[in-house]
PDB file of N, CA and C in Angstrom:
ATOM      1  N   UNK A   1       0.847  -1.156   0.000  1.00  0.00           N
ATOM      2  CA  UNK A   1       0.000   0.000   0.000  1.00  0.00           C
ATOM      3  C   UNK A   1       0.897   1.224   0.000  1.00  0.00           C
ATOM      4  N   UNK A   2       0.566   2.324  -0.439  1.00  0.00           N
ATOM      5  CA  UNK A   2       1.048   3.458  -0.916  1.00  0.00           C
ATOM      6  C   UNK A   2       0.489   4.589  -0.288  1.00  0.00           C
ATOM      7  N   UNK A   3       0.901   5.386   0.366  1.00  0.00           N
ATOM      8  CA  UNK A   3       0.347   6.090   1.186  1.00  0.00           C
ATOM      9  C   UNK A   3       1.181   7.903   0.590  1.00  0.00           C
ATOM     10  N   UNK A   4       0.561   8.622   0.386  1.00  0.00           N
ATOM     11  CA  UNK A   4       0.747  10.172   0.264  1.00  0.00           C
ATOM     12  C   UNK A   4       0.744  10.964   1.021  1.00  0.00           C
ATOM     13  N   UNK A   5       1.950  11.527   1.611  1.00  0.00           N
ATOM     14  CA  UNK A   5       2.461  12.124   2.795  1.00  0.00           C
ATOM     15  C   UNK A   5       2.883  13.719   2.915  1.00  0.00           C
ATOM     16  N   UNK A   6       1.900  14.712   2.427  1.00  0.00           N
ATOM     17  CA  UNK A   6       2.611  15.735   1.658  1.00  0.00           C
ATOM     18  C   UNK A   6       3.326  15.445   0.197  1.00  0.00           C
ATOM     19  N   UNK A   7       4.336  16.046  -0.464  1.00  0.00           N
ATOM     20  CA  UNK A   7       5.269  15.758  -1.631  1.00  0.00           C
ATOM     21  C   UNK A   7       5.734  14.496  -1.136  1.00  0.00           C
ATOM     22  N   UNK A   8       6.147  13.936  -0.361  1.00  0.00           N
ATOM     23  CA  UNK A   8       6.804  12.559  -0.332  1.00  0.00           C
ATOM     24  C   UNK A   8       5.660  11.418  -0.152  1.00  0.00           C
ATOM     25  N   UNK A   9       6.504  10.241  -0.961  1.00  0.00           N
ATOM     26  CA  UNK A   9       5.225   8.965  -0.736  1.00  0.00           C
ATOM     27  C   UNK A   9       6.511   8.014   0.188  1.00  0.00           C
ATOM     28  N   UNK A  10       5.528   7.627   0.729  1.00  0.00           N
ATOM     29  CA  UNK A  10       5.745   6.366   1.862  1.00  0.00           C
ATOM     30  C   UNK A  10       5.526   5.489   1.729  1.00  0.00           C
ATOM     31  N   UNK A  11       6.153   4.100   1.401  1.00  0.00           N
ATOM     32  CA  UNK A  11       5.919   2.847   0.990  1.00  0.00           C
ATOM     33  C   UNK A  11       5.256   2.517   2.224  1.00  0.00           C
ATOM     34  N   UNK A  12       4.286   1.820   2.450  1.00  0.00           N
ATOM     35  CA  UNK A  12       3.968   1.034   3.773  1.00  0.00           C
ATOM     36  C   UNK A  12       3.882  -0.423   3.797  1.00  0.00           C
ATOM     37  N   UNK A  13       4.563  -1.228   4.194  1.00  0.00           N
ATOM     38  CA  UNK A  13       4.122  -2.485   3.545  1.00  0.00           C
ATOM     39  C   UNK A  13       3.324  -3.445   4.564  1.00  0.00           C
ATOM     40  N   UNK A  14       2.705  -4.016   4.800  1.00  0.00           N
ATOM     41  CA  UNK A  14       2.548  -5.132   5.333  1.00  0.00           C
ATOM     42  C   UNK A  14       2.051  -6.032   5.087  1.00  0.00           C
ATOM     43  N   UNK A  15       2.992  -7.760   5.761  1.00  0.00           N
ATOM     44  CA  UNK A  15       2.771  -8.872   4.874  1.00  0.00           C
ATOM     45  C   UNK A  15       2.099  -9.506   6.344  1.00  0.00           C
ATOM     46  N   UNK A  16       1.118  -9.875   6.117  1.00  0.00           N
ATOM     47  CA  UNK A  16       0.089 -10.481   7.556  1.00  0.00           C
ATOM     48  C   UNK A  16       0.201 -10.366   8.747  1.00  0.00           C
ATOM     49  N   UNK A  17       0.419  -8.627   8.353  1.00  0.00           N
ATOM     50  CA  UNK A  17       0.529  -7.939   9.897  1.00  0.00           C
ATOM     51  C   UNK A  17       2.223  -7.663  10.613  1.00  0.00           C
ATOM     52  N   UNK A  18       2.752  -8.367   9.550  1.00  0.00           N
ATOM     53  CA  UNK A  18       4.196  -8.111   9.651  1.00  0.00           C
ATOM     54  C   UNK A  18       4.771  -7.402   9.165  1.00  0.00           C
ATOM     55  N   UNK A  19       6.074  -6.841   9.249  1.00  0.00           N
ATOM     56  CA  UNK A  19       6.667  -5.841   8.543  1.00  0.00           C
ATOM     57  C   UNK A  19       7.967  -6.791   7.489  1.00  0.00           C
ATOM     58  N   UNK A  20       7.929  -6.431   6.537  1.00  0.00           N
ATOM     59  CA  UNK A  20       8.958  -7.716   5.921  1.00  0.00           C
ATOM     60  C   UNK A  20      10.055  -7.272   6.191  1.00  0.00           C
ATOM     61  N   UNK A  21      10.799  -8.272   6.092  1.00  0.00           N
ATOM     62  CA  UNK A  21      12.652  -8.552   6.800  1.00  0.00           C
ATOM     63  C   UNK A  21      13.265  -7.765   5.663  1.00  0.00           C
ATOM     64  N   UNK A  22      14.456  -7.489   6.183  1.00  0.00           N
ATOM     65  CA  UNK A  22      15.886  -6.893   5.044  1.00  0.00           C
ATOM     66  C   UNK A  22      15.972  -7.590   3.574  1.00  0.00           C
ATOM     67  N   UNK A  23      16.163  -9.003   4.152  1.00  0.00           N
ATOM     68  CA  UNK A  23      15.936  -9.841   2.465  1.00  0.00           C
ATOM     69  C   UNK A  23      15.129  -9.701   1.472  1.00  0.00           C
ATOM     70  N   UNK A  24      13.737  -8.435   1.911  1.00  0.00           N
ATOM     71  CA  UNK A  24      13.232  -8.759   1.028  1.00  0.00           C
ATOM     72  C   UNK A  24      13.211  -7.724   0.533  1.00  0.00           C
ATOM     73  N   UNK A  25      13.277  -7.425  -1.703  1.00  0.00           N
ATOM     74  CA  UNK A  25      13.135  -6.109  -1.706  1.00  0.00           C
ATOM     75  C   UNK A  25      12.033  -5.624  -2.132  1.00  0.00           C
ATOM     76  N   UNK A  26      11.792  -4.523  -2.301  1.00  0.00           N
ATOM     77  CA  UNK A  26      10.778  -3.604  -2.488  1.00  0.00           C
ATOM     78  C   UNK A  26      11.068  -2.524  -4.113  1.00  0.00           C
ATOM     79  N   UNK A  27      10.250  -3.222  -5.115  1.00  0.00           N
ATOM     80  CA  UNK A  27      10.348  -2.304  -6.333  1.00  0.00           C
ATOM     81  C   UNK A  27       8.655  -1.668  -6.729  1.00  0.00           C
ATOM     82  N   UNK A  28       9.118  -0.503  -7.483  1.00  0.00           N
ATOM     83  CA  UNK A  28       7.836   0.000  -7.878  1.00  0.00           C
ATOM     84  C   UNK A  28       7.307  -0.533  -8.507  1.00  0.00           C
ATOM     85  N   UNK A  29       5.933   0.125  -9.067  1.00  0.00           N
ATOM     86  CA  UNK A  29       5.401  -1.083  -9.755  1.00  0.00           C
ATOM     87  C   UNK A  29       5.596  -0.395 -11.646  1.00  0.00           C
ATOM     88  N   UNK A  30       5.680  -0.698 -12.512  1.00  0.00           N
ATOM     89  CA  UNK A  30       6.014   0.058 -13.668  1.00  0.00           C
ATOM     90  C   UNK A  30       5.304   1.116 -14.001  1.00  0.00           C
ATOM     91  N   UNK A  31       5.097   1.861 -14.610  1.00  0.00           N
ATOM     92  CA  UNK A  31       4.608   2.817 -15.022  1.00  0.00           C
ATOM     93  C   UNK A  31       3.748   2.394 -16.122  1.00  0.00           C
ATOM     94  N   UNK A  32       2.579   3.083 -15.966  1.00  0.00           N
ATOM     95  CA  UNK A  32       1.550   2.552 -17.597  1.00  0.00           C
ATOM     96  C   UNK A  32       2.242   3.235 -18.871  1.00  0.00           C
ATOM     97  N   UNK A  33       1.985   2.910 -19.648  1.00  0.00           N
ATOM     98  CA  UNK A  33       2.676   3.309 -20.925  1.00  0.00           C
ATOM     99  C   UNK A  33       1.282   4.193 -21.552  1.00  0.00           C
ATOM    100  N   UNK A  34       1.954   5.268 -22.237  1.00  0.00           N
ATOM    101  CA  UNK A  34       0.360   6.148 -23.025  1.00  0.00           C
ATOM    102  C   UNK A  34       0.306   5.622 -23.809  1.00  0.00           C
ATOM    103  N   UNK A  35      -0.603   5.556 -24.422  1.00  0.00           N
ATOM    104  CA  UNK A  35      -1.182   5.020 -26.027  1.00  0.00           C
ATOM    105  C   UNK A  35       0.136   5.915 -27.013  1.00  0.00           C
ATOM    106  N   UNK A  36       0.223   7.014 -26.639  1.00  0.00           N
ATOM    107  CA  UNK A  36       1.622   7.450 -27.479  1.00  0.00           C
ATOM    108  C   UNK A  36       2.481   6.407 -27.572  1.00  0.00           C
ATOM    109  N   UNK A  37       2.954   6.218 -25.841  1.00  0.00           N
ATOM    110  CA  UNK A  37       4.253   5.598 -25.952  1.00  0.00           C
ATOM    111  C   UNK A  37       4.163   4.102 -26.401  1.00  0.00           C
ATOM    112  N   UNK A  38       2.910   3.202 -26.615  1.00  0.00           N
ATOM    113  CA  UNK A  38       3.051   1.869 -27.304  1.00  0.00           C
ATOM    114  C   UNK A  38       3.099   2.245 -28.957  1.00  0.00           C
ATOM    115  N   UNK A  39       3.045   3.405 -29.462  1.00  0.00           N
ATOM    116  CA  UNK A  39       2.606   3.047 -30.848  1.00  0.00           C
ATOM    117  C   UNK A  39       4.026   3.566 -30.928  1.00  0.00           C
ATOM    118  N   UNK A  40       4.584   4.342 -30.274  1.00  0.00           N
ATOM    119  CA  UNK A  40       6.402   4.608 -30.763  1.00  0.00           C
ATOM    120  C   UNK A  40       7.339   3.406 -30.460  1.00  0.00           C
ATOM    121  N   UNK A  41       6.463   2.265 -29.782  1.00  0.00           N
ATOM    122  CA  UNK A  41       7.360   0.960 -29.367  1.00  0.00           C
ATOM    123  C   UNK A  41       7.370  -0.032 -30.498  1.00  0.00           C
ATOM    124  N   UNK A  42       6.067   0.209 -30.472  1.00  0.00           N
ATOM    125  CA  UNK A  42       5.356  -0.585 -32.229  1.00  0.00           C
ATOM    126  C   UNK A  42       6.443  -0.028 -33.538  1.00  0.00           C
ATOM    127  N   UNK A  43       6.341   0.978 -33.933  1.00  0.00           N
ATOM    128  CA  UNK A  43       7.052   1.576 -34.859  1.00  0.00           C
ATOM    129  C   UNK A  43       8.264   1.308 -34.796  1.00  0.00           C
ATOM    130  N   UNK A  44       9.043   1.278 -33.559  1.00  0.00           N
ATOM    131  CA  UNK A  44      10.334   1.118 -33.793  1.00  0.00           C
ATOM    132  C   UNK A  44      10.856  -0.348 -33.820  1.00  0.00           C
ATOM    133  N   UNK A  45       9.770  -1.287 -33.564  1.00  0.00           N
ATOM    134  CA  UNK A  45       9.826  -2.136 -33.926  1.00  0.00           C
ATOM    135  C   UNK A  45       9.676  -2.872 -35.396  1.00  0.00           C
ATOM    136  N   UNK A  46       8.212  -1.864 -35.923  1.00  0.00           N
ATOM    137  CA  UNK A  46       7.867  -2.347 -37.290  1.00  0.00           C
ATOM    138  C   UNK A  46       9.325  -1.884 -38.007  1.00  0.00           C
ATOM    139  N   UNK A  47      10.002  -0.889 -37.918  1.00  0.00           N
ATOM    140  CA  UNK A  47      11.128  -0.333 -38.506  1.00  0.00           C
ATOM    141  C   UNK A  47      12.109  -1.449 -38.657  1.00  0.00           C
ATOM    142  N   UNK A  48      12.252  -1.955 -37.494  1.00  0.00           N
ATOM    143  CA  UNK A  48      13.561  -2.820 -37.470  1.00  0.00           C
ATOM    144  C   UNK A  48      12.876  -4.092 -38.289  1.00  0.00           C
ATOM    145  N   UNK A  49      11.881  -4.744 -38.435  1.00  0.00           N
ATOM    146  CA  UNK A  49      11.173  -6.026 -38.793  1.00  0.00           C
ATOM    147  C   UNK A  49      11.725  -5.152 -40.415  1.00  0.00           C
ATOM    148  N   UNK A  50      11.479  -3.898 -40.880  1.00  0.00           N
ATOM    149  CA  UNK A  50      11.350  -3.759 -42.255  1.00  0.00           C
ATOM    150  C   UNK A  50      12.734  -3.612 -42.375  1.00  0.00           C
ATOM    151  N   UNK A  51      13.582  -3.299 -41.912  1.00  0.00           N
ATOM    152  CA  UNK A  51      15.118  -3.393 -42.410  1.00  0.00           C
ATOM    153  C   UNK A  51      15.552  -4.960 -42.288  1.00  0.00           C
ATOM    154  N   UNK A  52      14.950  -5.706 -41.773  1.00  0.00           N
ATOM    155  CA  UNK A  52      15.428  -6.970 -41.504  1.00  0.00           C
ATOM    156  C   UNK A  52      15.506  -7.603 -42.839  1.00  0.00           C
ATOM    157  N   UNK A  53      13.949  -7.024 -43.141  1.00  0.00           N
ATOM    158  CA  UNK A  53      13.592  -7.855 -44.701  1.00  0.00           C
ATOM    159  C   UNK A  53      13.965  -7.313 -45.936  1.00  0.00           C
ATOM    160  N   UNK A  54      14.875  -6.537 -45.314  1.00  0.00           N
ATOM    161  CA  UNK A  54      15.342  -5.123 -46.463  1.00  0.00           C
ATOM    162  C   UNK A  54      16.733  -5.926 -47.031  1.00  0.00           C
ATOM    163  N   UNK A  55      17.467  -6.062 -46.048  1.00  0.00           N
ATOM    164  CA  UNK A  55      18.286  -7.457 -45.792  1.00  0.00           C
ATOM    165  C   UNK A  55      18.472  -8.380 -46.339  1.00  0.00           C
ATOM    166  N   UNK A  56      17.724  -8.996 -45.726  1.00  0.00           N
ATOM    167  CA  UNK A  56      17.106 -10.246 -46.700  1.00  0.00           C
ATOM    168  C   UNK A  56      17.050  -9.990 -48.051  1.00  0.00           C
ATOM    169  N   UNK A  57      15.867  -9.405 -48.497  1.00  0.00           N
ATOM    170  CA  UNK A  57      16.135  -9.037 -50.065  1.00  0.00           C
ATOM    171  C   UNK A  57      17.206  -9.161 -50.545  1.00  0.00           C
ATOM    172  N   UNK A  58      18.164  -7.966 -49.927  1.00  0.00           N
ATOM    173  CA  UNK A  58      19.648  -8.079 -50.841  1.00  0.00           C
ATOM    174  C   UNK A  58      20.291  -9.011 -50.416  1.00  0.00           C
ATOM    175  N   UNK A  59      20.258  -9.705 -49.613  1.00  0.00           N
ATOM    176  CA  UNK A  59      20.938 -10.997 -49.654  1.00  0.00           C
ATOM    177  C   UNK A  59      20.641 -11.940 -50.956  1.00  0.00           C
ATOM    178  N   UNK A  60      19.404 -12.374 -50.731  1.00  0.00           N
ATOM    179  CA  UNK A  60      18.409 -13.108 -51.804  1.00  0.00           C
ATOM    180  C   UNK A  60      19.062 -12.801 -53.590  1.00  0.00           C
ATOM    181  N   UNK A  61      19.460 -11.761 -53.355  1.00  0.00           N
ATOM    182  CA  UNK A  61      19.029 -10.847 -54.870  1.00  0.00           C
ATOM    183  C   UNK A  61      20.611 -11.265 -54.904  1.00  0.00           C
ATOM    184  N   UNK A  62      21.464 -11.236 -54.587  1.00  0.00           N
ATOM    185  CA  UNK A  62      23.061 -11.550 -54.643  1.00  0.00           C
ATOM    186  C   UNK A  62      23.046 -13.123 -54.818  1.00  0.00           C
ATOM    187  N   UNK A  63      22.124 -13.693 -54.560  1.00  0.00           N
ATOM    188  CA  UNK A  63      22.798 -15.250 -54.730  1.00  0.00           C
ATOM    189  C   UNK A  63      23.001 -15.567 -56.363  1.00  0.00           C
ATOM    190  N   UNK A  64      23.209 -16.944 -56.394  1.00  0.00           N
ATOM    191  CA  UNK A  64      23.723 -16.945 -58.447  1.00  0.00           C
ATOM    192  C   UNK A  64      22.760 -17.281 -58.880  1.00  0.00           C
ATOM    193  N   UNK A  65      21.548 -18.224 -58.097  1.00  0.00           N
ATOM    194  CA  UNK A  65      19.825 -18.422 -58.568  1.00  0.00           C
ATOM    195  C   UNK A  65      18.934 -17.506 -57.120  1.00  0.00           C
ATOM    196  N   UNK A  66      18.644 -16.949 -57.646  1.00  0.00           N
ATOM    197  CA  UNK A  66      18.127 -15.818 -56.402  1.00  0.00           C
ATOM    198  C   UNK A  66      16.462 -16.760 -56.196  1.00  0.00           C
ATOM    199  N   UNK A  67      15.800 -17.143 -55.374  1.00  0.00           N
ATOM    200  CA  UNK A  67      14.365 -17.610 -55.774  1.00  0.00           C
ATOM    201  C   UNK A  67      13.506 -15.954 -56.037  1.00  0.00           C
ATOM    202  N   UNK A  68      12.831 -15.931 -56.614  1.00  0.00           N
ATOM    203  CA  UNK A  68      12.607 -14.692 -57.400  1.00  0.00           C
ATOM    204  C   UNK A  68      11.011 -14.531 -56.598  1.00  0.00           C
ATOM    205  N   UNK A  69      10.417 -16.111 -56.245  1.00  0.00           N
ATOM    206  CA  UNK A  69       8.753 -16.151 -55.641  1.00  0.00           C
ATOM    207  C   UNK A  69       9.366 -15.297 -54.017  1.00  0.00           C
ATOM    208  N   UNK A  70      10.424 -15.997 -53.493  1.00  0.00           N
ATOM    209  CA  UNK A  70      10.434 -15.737 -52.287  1.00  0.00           C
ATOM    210  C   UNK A  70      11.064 -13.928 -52.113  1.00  0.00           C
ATOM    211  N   UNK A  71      11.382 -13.831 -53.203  1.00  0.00           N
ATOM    212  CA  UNK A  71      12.176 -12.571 -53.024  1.00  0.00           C
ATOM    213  C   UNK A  71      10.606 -11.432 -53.138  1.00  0.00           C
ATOM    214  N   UNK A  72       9.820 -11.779 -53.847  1.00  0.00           N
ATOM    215  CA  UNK A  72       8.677 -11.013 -54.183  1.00  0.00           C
ATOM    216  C   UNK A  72       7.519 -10.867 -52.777  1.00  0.00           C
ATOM    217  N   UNK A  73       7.572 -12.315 -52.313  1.00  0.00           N
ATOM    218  CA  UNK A  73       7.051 -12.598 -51.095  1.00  0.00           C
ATOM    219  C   UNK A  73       7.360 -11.712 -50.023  1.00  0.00           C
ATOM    220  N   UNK A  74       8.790 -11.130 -49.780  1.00  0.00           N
ATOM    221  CA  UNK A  74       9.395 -10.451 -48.657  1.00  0.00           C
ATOM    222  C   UNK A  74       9.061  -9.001 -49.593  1.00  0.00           C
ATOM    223  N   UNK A  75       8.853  -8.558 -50.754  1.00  0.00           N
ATOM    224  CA  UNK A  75       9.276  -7.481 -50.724  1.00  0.00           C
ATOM    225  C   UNK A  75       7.956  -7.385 -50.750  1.00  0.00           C
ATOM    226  N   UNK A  76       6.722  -8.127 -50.907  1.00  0.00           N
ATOM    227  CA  UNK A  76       5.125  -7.626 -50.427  1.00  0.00           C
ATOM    228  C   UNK A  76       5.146  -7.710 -48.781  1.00  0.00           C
ATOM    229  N   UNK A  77       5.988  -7.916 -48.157  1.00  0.00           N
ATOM    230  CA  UNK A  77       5.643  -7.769 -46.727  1.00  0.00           C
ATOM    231  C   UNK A  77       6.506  -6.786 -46.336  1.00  0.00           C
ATOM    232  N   UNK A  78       7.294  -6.242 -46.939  1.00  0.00           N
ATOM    233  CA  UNK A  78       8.126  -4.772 -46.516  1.00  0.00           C
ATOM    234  C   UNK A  78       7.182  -3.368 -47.032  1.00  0.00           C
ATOM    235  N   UNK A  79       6.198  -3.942 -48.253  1.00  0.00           N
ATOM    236  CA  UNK A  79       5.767  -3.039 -48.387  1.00  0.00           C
ATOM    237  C   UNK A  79       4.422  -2.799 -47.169  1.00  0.00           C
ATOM    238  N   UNK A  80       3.777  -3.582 -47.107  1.00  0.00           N
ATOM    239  CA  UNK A  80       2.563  -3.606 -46.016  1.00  0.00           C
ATOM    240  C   UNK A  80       2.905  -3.204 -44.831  1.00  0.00           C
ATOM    241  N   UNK A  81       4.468  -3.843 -44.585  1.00  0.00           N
ATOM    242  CA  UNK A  81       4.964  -3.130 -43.391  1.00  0.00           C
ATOM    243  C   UNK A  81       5.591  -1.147 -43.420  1.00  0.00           C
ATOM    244  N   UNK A  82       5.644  -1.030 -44.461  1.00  0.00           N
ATOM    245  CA  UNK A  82       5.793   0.851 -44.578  1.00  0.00           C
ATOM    246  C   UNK A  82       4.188   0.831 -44.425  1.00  0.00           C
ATOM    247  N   UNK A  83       3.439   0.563 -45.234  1.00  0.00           N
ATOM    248  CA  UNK A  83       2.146   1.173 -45.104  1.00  0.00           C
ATOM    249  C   UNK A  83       1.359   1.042 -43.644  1.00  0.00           C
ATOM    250  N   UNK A  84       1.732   0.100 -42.879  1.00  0.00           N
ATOM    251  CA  UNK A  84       1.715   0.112 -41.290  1.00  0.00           C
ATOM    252  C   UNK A  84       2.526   1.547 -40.817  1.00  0.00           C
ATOM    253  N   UNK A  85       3.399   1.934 -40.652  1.00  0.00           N
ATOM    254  CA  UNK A  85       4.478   2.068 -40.418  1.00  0.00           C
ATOM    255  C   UNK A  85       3.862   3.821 -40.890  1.00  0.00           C
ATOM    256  N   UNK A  86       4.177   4.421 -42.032  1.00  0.00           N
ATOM    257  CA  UNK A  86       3.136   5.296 -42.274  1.00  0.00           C
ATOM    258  C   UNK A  86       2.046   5.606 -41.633  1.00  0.00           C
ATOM    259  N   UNK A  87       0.977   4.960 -41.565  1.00  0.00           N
ATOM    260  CA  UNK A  87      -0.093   5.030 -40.195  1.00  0.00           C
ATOM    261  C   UNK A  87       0.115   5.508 -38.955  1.00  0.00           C
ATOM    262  N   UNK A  88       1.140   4.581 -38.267  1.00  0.00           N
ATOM    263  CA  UNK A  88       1.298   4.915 -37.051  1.00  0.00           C
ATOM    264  C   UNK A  88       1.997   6.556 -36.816  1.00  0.00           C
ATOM    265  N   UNK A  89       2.902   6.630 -38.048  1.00  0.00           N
ATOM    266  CA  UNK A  89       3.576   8.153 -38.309  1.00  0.00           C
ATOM    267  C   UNK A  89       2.720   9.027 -38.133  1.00  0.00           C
ATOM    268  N   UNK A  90       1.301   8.688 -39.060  1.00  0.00           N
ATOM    269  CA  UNK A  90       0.088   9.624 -38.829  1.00  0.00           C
ATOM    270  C   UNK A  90      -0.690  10.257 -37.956  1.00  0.00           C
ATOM    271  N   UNK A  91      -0.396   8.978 -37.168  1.00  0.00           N
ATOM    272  CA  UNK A  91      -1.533   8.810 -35.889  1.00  0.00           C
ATOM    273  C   UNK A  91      -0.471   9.699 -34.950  1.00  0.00           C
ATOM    274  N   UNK A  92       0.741   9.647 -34.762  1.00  0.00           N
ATOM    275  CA  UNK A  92       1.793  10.427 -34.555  1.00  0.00           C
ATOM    276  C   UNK A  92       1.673  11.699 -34.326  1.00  0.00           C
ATOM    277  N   UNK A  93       1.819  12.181 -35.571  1.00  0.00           N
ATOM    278  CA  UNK A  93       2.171  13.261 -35.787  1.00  0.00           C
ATOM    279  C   UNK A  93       0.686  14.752 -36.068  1.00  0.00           C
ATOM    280  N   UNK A  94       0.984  15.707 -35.118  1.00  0.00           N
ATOM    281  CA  UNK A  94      -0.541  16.339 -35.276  1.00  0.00           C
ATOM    282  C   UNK A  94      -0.806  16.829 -35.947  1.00  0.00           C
ATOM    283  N   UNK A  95      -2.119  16.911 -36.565  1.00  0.00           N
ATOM    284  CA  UNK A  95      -2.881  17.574 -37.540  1.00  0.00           C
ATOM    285  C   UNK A  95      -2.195  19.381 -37.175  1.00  0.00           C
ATOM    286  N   UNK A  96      -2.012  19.922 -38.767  1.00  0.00           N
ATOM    287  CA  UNK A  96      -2.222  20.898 -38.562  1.00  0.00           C
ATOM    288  C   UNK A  96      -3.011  21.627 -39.211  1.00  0.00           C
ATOM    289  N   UNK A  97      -3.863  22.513 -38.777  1.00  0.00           N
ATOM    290  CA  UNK A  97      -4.964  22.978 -39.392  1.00  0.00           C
ATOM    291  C   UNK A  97      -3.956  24.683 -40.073  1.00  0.00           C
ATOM    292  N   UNK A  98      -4.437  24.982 -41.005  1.00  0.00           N
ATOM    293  CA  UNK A  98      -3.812  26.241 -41.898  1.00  0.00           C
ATOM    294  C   UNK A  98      -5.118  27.305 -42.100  1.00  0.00           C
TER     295      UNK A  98
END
């Protein structure tokens, strides 16, 4: 339990009426994330998933029989992944009215 003490907070703990021993420790609990901050976690994730396959491609594209289905395959999922990726930029970034 968490108790508000003026500007300072006071952990209070008690475990069945006891106060817990030295051994044990005591962490906060995380912080919620804003709807901002998951879609900038998302993105920088979709980013890295699309350089991965960016990658790939030119790997693919360098061999001496490149498979040409699979190379087409990754480069329709790099594209879906910008057009994700775009979105979230949108949703991002604020409207400005002129």
């Amino acid at each position: 339990m968490r108790k508000m003490l003026g500007k300072r907070r006071v952990a209070v703990l008690h475990h069945a009426g006891q106060a817990l021993g030295a051994r044990h420790t005591v962490t906060a609990p995380p912080e919620e994330m804003t709807h901002e901050d998951v879609l900038r976690v998302k993105l920088q994730l979709l980013r890295q998933e699309h350089g991965d396959l960016d990658a790939a491609v030119q790997a693919m594209e360098t061999q001496s029989m490149p498979d040409m289905l699979a190379i087409k395959r990754l480069k329709k999922k790099k594209l879906e992944l910008k057009d994700r990726i775009a979105r979230i930029e949108d949703e991002l970034t604020p409207d400005i009215i002129a």
